[in-house]
PDB file of C-alpha atoms in Angstrom:
ATOM      1  CA  GLY M   1     -14.335  -6.182 -10.106  1.00 85.00           C
ATOM      2  CA  ASP M   2     -11.012  -7.339  -9.101  1.00 89.00           C
ATOM      3  CA  SER M   3     -10.368  -8.956  -5.602  1.00 93.00           C
ATOM      4  CA  VAL M   4      -7.553 -10.484  -3.708  1.00 96.00           C
ATOM      5  CA  THR M   5      -7.829 -13.246  -1.238  1.00 97.00           C
ATOM      6  CA  GLN M   6      -5.534 -13.436   1.315  1.00 97.00           C
ATOM      7  CA  THR M   7      -6.867 -16.831   3.575  1.00 96.00           C
ATOM      8  CA  GLU M   8      -4.100 -16.162   6.638  1.00 95.00           C
ATOM      9  CA  GLY M   9      -4.793 -13.408   9.003  1.00 94.00           C
ATOM     10  CA  LEU M  10      -1.860 -14.498  11.338  1.00 97.00           C
ATOM     11  CA  VAL M  11       0.987 -16.960  10.781  1.00 98.00           C
ATOM     12  CA  THR M  12       3.538 -17.858  13.786  1.00 97.00           C
ATOM     13  CA  LEU M  13       6.977 -19.601  12.850  1.00 96.00           C
ATOM     14  CA  THR M  14       9.984 -20.602  14.227  1.00 97.00           C
ATOM     15  CA  LYS M  15      12.941 -18.814  12.954  1.00 97.00           C
ATOM     16  CA  GLY M  16      14.651 -21.160  10.184  1.00 97.00           C
ATOM     17  CA  LEU M  17      11.541 -22.614   9.115  1.00 98.00           C
ATOM     18  CA  PRO M  18      10.093 -21.913   5.320  1.00 98.00           C
ATOM     19  CA  VAL M  19       6.912 -19.723   4.852  1.00 98.00           C
ATOM     20  CA  MET M  20       4.371 -19.576   2.452  1.00 98.00           C
ATOM     21  CA  LEU M  21       2.010 -16.955   2.257  1.00 98.00           C
ATOM     22  CA  ASN M  22      -0.981 -17.258   0.571  1.00 98.00           C
ATOM     23  CA  CYS M  23      -2.550 -15.077  -2.464  1.00 98.00           C
ATOM     24  CA  THR M  24      -4.950 -15.628  -5.026  1.00 98.00           C
ATOM     25  CA  TYR M  25      -7.010 -13.041  -7.192  1.00 97.00           C
ATOM     26  CA  GLN M  26      -9.705 -12.317  -9.569  1.00 95.00           C
ATOM     27  CA  THR M  27      -9.505 -10.277 -12.579  1.00 92.00           C
ATOM     28  CA  THR M  28     -10.891 -10.287 -16.477  1.00 89.00           C
ATOM     29  CA  TYR M  29      -7.982  -8.659 -17.553  1.00 86.00           C
ATOM     30  CA  SER M  30      -4.249  -9.092 -17.531  1.00 88.00           C
ATOM     31  CA  PRO M  31      -2.842  -8.968 -14.044  1.00 90.00           C
ATOM     32  CA  PHE M  32      -0.159  -7.351 -12.259  1.00 91.00           C
ATOM     33  CA  LEU M  33       0.473  -8.673  -8.951  1.00 93.00           C
ATOM     34  CA  PHE M  34       2.479  -6.896  -5.925  1.00 94.00           C
ATOM     35  CA  TRP M  35       3.912  -8.223  -2.614  1.00 97.00           C
ATOM     36  CA  TYR M  36       4.119  -4.971   0.212  1.00 96.00           C
ATOM     37  CA  VAL M  37       5.673  -5.658   3.291  1.00 97.00           C
ATOM     38  CA  GLN M  38       4.784  -3.300   6.600  1.00 96.00           C
ATOM     39  CA  HIS M  39       6.398  -3.227   9.823  1.00 95.00           C
ATOM     40  CA  LEU M  40       5.465  -2.119  12.856  1.00 92.00           C
ATOM     41  CA  ASN M  41       4.858   1.546  12.612  1.00 88.00           C
ATOM     42  CA  GLU M  42       6.359   2.126   9.534  1.00 92.00           C
ATOM     43  CA  ALA M  43       4.477   2.484   6.079  1.00 93.00           C
ATOM     44  CA  PRO M  44       4.480  -0.311   3.427  1.00 94.00           C
ATOM     45  CA  LYS M  45       7.180  -1.219   1.209  1.00 94.00           C
ATOM     46  CA  LEU M  46       7.307  -2.864  -2.386  1.00 93.00           C
ATOM     47  CA  LEU M  47       8.706  -6.069  -1.847  1.00 96.00           C
ATOM     48  CA  LEU M  48       8.285  -7.918  -5.092  1.00 93.00           C
ATOM     49  CA  LYS M  49       6.175  -7.543  -7.987  1.00 92.00           C
ATOM     50  CA  SER M  50       5.146  -9.441 -11.392  1.00 92.00           C
ATOM     51  CA  SER M  51       2.932  -9.890 -14.354  1.00 90.00           C
ATOM     52  CA  THR M  52       5.003 -12.987 -16.230  1.00 92.00           C
ATOM     53  CA  ASP M  53       3.351 -15.995 -15.991  1.00 96.00           C
ATOM     54  CA  ASN M  54       5.249 -18.905 -14.679  1.00 97.00           C
ATOM     55  CA  LYS M  55       8.588 -16.657 -13.792  1.00 96.00           C
ATOM     56  CA  ARG M  56       9.900 -16.513 -10.620  1.00 97.00           C
ATOM     57  CA  THR M  57      10.661 -13.035  -9.257  1.00 96.00           C
ATOM     58  CA  GLU M  58      12.839 -12.707  -5.989  1.00 96.00           C
ATOM     59  CA  HIS M  59      14.075  -9.942  -3.450  1.00 95.00           C
ATOM     60  CA  GLN M  60      15.668  -9.975  -0.216  1.00 93.00           C
ATOM     61  CA  GLY M  61      14.960 -13.817   0.032  1.00 96.00           C
ATOM     62  CA  PHE M  62      11.790 -13.722  -0.779  1.00 98.00           C
ATOM     63  CA  TYR M  63      10.516 -15.223  -3.651  1.00 98.00           C
ATOM     64  CA  ALA M  64       6.972 -15.156  -5.635  1.00 98.00           C
ATOM     65  CA  THR M  65       5.834 -16.637  -8.940  1.00 98.00           C
ATOM     66  CA  LEU M  66       2.644 -15.747 -10.847  1.00 97.00           C
ATOM     67  CA  HIS M  67       0.688 -18.696 -11.852  1.00 97.00           C
ATOM     68  CA  LYS M  68      -2.086 -17.412 -14.080  1.00 96.00           C
ATOM     69  CA  SER M  69      -3.841 -21.068 -14.700  1.00 96.00           C
ATOM     70  CA  SER M  70      -4.545 -20.785 -10.816  1.00 97.00           C
ATOM     71  CA  SER M  71      -4.527 -17.120 -10.259  1.00 97.00           C
ATOM     72  CA  SER M  72      -2.026 -17.226  -7.417  1.00 98.00           C
ATOM     73  CA  PHE M  73       0.835 -15.149  -6.399  1.00 98.00           C
ATOM     74  CA  HIS M  74       2.135 -16.983  -3.179  1.00 98.00           C
ATOM     75  CA  LEU M  75       4.700 -15.586  -1.545  1.00 98.00           C
ATOM     76  CA  GLN M  76       7.759 -17.857   0.365  1.00 98.00           C
ATOM     77  CA  LYS M  77      10.886 -17.884   1.892  1.00 98.00           C
ATOM     78  CA  SER M  78      12.990 -20.449   2.762  1.00 98.00           C
ATOM     79  CA  SER M  79      14.069 -19.594   5.834  1.00 98.00           C
ATOM     80  CA  VAL M  80      12.605 -16.920   7.792  1.00 98.00           C
ATOM     81  CA  GLN M  81      14.231 -14.635  10.320  1.00 97.00           C
ATOM     82  CA  LEU M  82      13.034 -12.511  13.379  1.00 97.00           C
ATOM     83  CA  SER M  83      13.123  -9.399  11.186  1.00 97.00           C
ATOM     84  CA  ASP M  84      10.613 -10.919   9.011  1.00 98.00           C
ATOM     85  CA  SER M  85       7.978 -10.530  11.547  1.00 98.00           C
ATOM     86  CA  ALA M  86       5.603  -8.001   9.485  1.00 97.00           C
ATOM     87  CA  LEU M  87       2.163  -7.587   7.962  1.00 96.00           C
ATOM     88  CA  TYR M  88       2.447  -8.641   4.326  1.00 98.00           C
ATOM     89  CA  PHE M  89      -0.150  -7.290   1.634  1.00 97.00           C
ATOM     90  CA  CYS M  90      -0.782  -8.626  -1.866  1.00 97.00           C
ATOM     91  CA  ALA M  91      -1.881  -6.143  -4.448  1.00 94.00           C
ATOM     92  CA  LEU M  92      -3.678  -6.468  -7.630  1.00 92.00           C
ATOM     93  CA  SER M  93      -3.227  -4.178 -10.854  1.00 86.00           C
ATOM     94  CA  ASP M  94      -5.320  -5.359 -13.735  1.00 75.00           C
ATOM     95  CA  SER M  95      -4.075  -2.230 -15.863  1.00 69.00           C
ATOM     96  CA  GLY M  96      -0.528  -1.847 -14.760  1.00 57.00           C
ATOM     97  CA  MET M  97      -1.727   1.825 -13.346  1.00 59.00           C
ATOM     98  CA  GLY M  98      -1.191   2.281  -9.605  1.00 54.00           C
ATOM     99  CA  TYR M  99      -3.759   4.031  -8.636  1.00 64.00           C
ATOM    100  CA  LYS M 100      -6.058   1.030  -9.626  1.00 73.00           C
ATOM    101  CA  LEU M 101      -4.339  -1.275  -6.917  1.00 83.00           C
ATOM    102  CA  THR M 102      -6.575  -3.484  -5.134  1.00 89.00           C
ATOM    103  CA  PHE M 103      -5.174  -4.773  -1.731  1.00 93.00           C
ATOM    104  CA  GLY M 104      -5.790  -8.244   0.425  1.00 96.00           C
ATOM    105  CA  THR M 105      -6.778  -7.997   4.091  1.00 95.00           C
ATOM    106  CA  GLY M 106      -3.246  -8.861   4.847  1.00 96.00           C
ATOM    107  CA  THR M 107      -1.407 -11.486   6.741  1.00 97.00           C
ATOM    108  CA  SER M 108       0.474 -11.088   9.613  1.00 97.00           C
ATOM    109  CA  LEU M 109       3.882 -13.198   9.943  1.00 98.00           C
ATOM    110  CA  LEU M 110       5.423 -13.789  13.373  1.00 98.00           C
ATOM    111  CA  VAL M 111       8.767 -15.252  13.849  1.00 98.00           C
ATOM    112  CA  ASP M 112       9.198 -17.105  17.054  1.00 96.00           C
ATOM    113  CA  PRO M 113      13.508 -17.044  18.241  1.00 94.00           C
TER     114      PRO M 113
ATOM    115  CA  ALA O   1      15.979  10.585  -6.346  1.00 79.00           C
ATOM    116  CA  GLN O   2      12.403  11.185  -5.328  1.00 81.00           C
ATOM    117  CA  THR O   3      11.419  11.720  -1.756  1.00 87.00           C
ATOM    118  CA  ILE O   4       8.218  11.871  -0.297  1.00 90.00           C
ATOM    119  CA  HIS O   5       7.504  13.780   3.277  1.00 93.00           C
ATOM    120  CA  GLN O   6       4.432  13.574   5.179  1.00 96.00           C
ATOM    121  CA  TRP O   7       3.343  15.954   8.206  1.00 96.00           C
ATOM    122  CA  PRO O   8       2.503  15.719  10.521  1.00 97.00           C
ATOM    123  CA  VAL O   9       3.887  12.315  11.955  1.00 96.00           C
ATOM    124  CA  ALA O  10       0.823  11.630  14.048  1.00 96.00           C
ATOM    125  CA  GLU O  11      -1.828  13.815  15.668  1.00 96.00           C
ATOM    126  CA  ILE O  12      -3.972  13.357  18.793  1.00 97.00           C
ATOM    127  CA  LYS O  13      -7.021  15.244  17.979  1.00 97.00           C
ATOM    128  CA  ALA O  14     -10.807  15.788  19.542  1.00 98.00           C
ATOM    129  CA  VAL O  15     -14.212  14.681  18.157  1.00 97.00           C
ATOM    130  CA  GLY O  16     -15.583  17.141  15.968  1.00 97.00           C
ATOM    131  CA  SER O  17     -12.027  19.179  15.621  1.00 97.00           C
ATOM    132  CA  PRO O  18     -10.675  19.954  12.145  1.00 97.00           C
ATOM    133  CA  LEU O  19      -7.883  18.399  10.572  1.00 97.00           C
ATOM    134  CA  SER O  20      -5.102  18.726   7.841  1.00 97.00           C
ATOM    135  CA  LEU O  21      -2.577  16.204   6.797  1.00 98.00           C
ATOM    136  CA  GLY O  22       0.043  17.032   3.942  1.00 97.00           C
ATOM    137  CA  CYS O  23       2.230  15.824   1.584  1.00 96.00           C
ATOM    138  CA  THR O  24       4.942  16.726  -0.513  1.00 95.00           C
ATOM    139  CA  ILE O  25       7.015  14.954  -3.291  1.00 92.00           C
ATOM    140  CA  LYS O  26      10.304  16.285  -4.386  1.00 90.00           C
ATOM    141  CA  GLY O  27      12.207  15.240  -7.268  1.00 86.00           C
ATOM    142  CA  LYS O  28       9.429  14.308  -9.545  1.00 82.00           C
ATOM    143  CA  SER O  29       7.256  16.447 -11.924  1.00 83.00           C
ATOM    144  CA  SER O  30       3.383  15.755 -12.147  1.00 83.00           C
ATOM    145  CA  PRO O  31       3.490  12.760 -10.274  1.00 87.00           C
ATOM    146  CA  ASN O  32       0.323  10.837  -9.576  1.00 88.00           C
ATOM    147  CA  LEU O  33      -0.360  11.219  -5.945  1.00 92.00           C
ATOM    148  CA  TYR O  34      -3.112   9.508  -3.707  1.00 93.00           C
ATOM    149  CA  TRP O  35      -4.156   9.380  -0.229  1.00 95.00           C
ATOM    150  CA  TYR O  36      -4.753   5.723   1.608  1.00 95.00           C
ATOM    151  CA  TRP O  37      -5.980   4.971   5.219  1.00 96.00           C
ATOM    152  CA  GLN O  38      -5.253   1.894   7.158  1.00 95.00           C
ATOM    153  CA  ALA O  39      -7.066   1.397  10.293  1.00 92.00           C
ATOM    154  CA  THR O  40      -5.182  -0.657  13.021  1.00 87.00           C
ATOM    155  CA  GLY O  41      -3.584  -3.817  11.685  1.00 84.00           C
ATOM    156  CA  GLY O  42      -6.031  -3.624   9.025  1.00 90.00           C
ATOM    157  CA  THR O  43      -6.123  -3.381   5.072  1.00 91.00           C
ATOM    158  CA  LEU O  44      -5.093  -0.388   2.632  1.00 92.00           C
ATOM    159  CA  GLN O  45      -8.033   1.787   1.535  1.00 92.00           C
ATOM    160  CA  GLN O  46      -7.581   4.154  -1.154  1.00 91.00           C
ATOM    161  CA  LEU O  47      -9.224   7.610  -0.798  1.00 94.00           C
ATOM    162  CA  PHE O  48      -8.007   9.961  -3.284  1.00 93.00           C
ATOM    163  CA  TYR O  49      -6.003  10.244  -6.043  1.00 90.00           C
ATOM    164  CA  SER O  50      -4.976  13.463  -8.009  1.00 92.00           C
ATOM    165  CA  ILE O  51      -3.144  13.538 -11.482  1.00 88.00           C
ATOM    166  CA  THR O  52      -2.345  17.367 -11.745  1.00 91.00           C
ATOM    167  CA  VAL O  53      -3.036  20.305  -9.741  1.00 94.00           C
ATOM    168  CA  GLY O  54      -6.194  21.156  -9.051  1.00 94.00           C
ATOM    169  CA  GLN O  55      -7.863  18.052  -9.855  1.00 93.00           C
ATOM    170  CA  VAL O  56      -8.806  15.109  -7.354  1.00 94.00           C
ATOM    171  CA  GLU O  57     -10.668  12.187  -7.740  1.00 91.00           C
ATOM    172  CA  SER O  58     -12.362  10.707  -4.681  1.00 88.00           C
ATOM    173  CA  VAL O  59     -12.621   7.013  -4.224  1.00 86.00           C
ATOM    174  CA  VAL O  60     -14.033   6.738  -0.644  1.00 84.00           C
ATOM    175  CA  GLN O  61     -14.651   9.858   1.030  1.00 74.00           C
ATOM    176  CA  LEU O  62     -15.169   8.808   4.597  1.00 83.00           C
ATOM    177  CA  ASN O  63     -16.262  12.803   5.539  1.00 92.00           C
ATOM    178  CA  LEU O  64     -12.917  13.692   4.682  1.00 96.00           C
ATOM    179  CA  SER O  65     -11.940  15.872   1.345  1.00 96.00           C
ATOM    180  CA  ALA O  66      -8.503  16.462  -0.293  1.00 97.00           C
ATOM    181  CA  SER O  67      -6.863  19.182  -2.692  1.00 97.00           C
ATOM    182  CA  ARG O  68      -4.072  19.538  -4.591  1.00 97.00           C
ATOM    183  CA  PRO O  69      -2.490  23.001  -4.581  1.00 96.00           C
ATOM    184  CA  LYS O  70       0.692  22.747  -5.971  1.00 94.00           C
ATOM    185  CA  ASP O  71       2.318  20.056  -8.260  1.00 93.00           C
ATOM    186  CA  ASP O  72       4.424  18.647  -5.481  1.00 93.00           C
ATOM    187  CA  GLN O  73       1.600  19.218  -2.607  1.00 96.00           C
ATOM    188  CA  PHE O  74      -1.517  17.040  -1.737  1.00 97.00           C
ATOM    189  CA  ILE O  75      -3.603  17.853   1.236  1.00 97.00           C
ATOM    190  CA  LEU O  76      -6.313  15.617   3.152  1.00 97.00           C
ATOM    191  CA  SER O  77      -8.643  17.493   5.458  1.00 97.00           C
ATOM    192  CA  THR O  78     -11.950  17.591   7.486  1.00 97.00           C
ATOM    193  CA  GLU O  79     -13.987  20.223   9.148  1.00 97.00           C
ATOM    194  CA  LYS O  80     -15.115  17.938  11.644  1.00 97.00           C
ATOM    195  CA  LEU O  81     -13.419  14.807  12.901  1.00 97.00           C
ATOM    196  CA  LEU O  82     -15.215  11.566  13.919  1.00 96.00           C
ATOM    197  CA  LEU O  83     -13.838   8.457  15.892  1.00 96.00           C
ATOM    198  CA  SER O  84     -14.083   6.162  12.962  1.00 94.00           C
ATOM    199  CA  HIS O  85     -11.200   8.800  11.322  1.00 96.00           C
ATOM    200  CA  SER O  86      -8.523   7.016  13.638  1.00 96.00           C
ATOM    201  CA  GLY O  87      -5.828   5.083  11.645  1.00 96.00           C
ATOM    202  CA  PHE O  88      -2.719   5.386   9.400  1.00 96.00           C
ATOM    203  CA  TYR O  89      -2.869   8.020   6.717  1.00 97.00           C
ATOM    204  CA  LEU O  90      -0.308   7.418   3.905  1.00 96.00           C
ATOM    205  CA  CYS O  91       0.767   9.292   0.785  1.00 96.00           C
ATOM    206  CA  ALA O  92       1.697   7.667  -1.870  1.00 93.00           C
ATOM    207  CA  TRP O  93       3.070   7.980  -5.475  1.00 90.00           C
ATOM    208  CA  VAL O  94       3.527   5.920  -8.409  1.00 84.00           C
ATOM    209  CA  ARG O  95       6.895   5.164 -10.642  1.00 77.00           C
ATOM    210  CA  ASP O  96       6.528   4.021 -14.061  1.00 70.00           C
ATOM    211  CA  TRP O  97       8.659   1.223 -14.636  1.00 60.00           C
ATOM    212  CA  GLY O  98       7.393   0.819 -18.523  1.00 59.00           C
ATOM    213  CA  LEU O  99       5.738  -2.384 -17.334  1.00 59.00           C
ATOM    214  CA  ALA O 100       3.506  -1.603 -14.787  1.00 67.00           C
ATOM    215  CA  GLU O 101       3.371   1.696 -12.439  1.00 73.00           C
ATOM    216  CA  THR O 102       4.551   0.796  -8.852  1.00 81.00           C
ATOM    217  CA  LEU O 103       2.974   2.539  -5.666  1.00 86.00           C
ATOM    218  CA  TYR O 104       5.533   3.648  -3.490  1.00 89.00           C
ATOM    219  CA  PHE O 105       4.262   5.179   0.074  1.00 93.00           C
ATOM    220  CA  GLY O 106       5.405   7.854   2.379  1.00 94.00           C
ATOM    221  CA  SER O 107       6.183   7.660   5.965  1.00 94.00           C
ATOM    222  CA  GLY O 108       2.308   8.050   7.279  1.00 95.00           C
ATOM    223  CA  THR O 109       0.753  10.159   9.650  1.00 97.00           C
ATOM    224  CA  ARG O 110      -0.847   8.498  12.713  1.00 96.00           C
ATOM    225  CA  LEU O 111      -4.014   9.822  13.976  1.00 97.00           C
ATOM    226  CA  THR O 112      -5.669   8.806  17.324  1.00 97.00           C
ATOM    227  CA  VAL O 113      -9.299  10.829  17.569  1.00 97.00           C
ATOM    228  CA  LEU O 114     -10.672  11.012  21.010  1.00 96.00           C
TER     229      LEU O 114
END
């Protein structure tokens, strides 16, 4: 079956530094990848999505590129802010259908002043 | 614009007591609706989904049940709560962008079982 791996449970950074949160996936079908961000005591919100190989997608200063050759969809930002502190989930759909989303375990990003 | 409303915002319940959580979506006809559960700091686990009134599919039951009594309403319930039911319950719907369906979550209900 499908799976999503997020290797970092917690990432701690100082404001202004770059960040990369890792996401790799496994599927035998054509992948649709998503990043969701969840701030404390809030619901997850869609941050990015992509199904196009080697095309960078950006939103709110975050960006990610789907690389089918390495089955990766890492999330990056060039300069983190305090407000970026949150839980980030990578998710995979192998069909383009929302009810078949597989979520990773999540990465907590903590930004220090 | 579509809006999704969940109720209640939070609940504190005793082990063994019943529970009913609700979700209503406005501005979209015949939505696909989903229930997710999240332990504190944990990942998102899909519990149920429904594509039409009266029809609910179970993904992981966890001693919970779900019903779709109206086109715009999705209910999650149990007759007897367990400690393990504590967590964050999220109702969600999908929007079809033509390329892929994208999941959007309601604001959630935080449940504490004591």
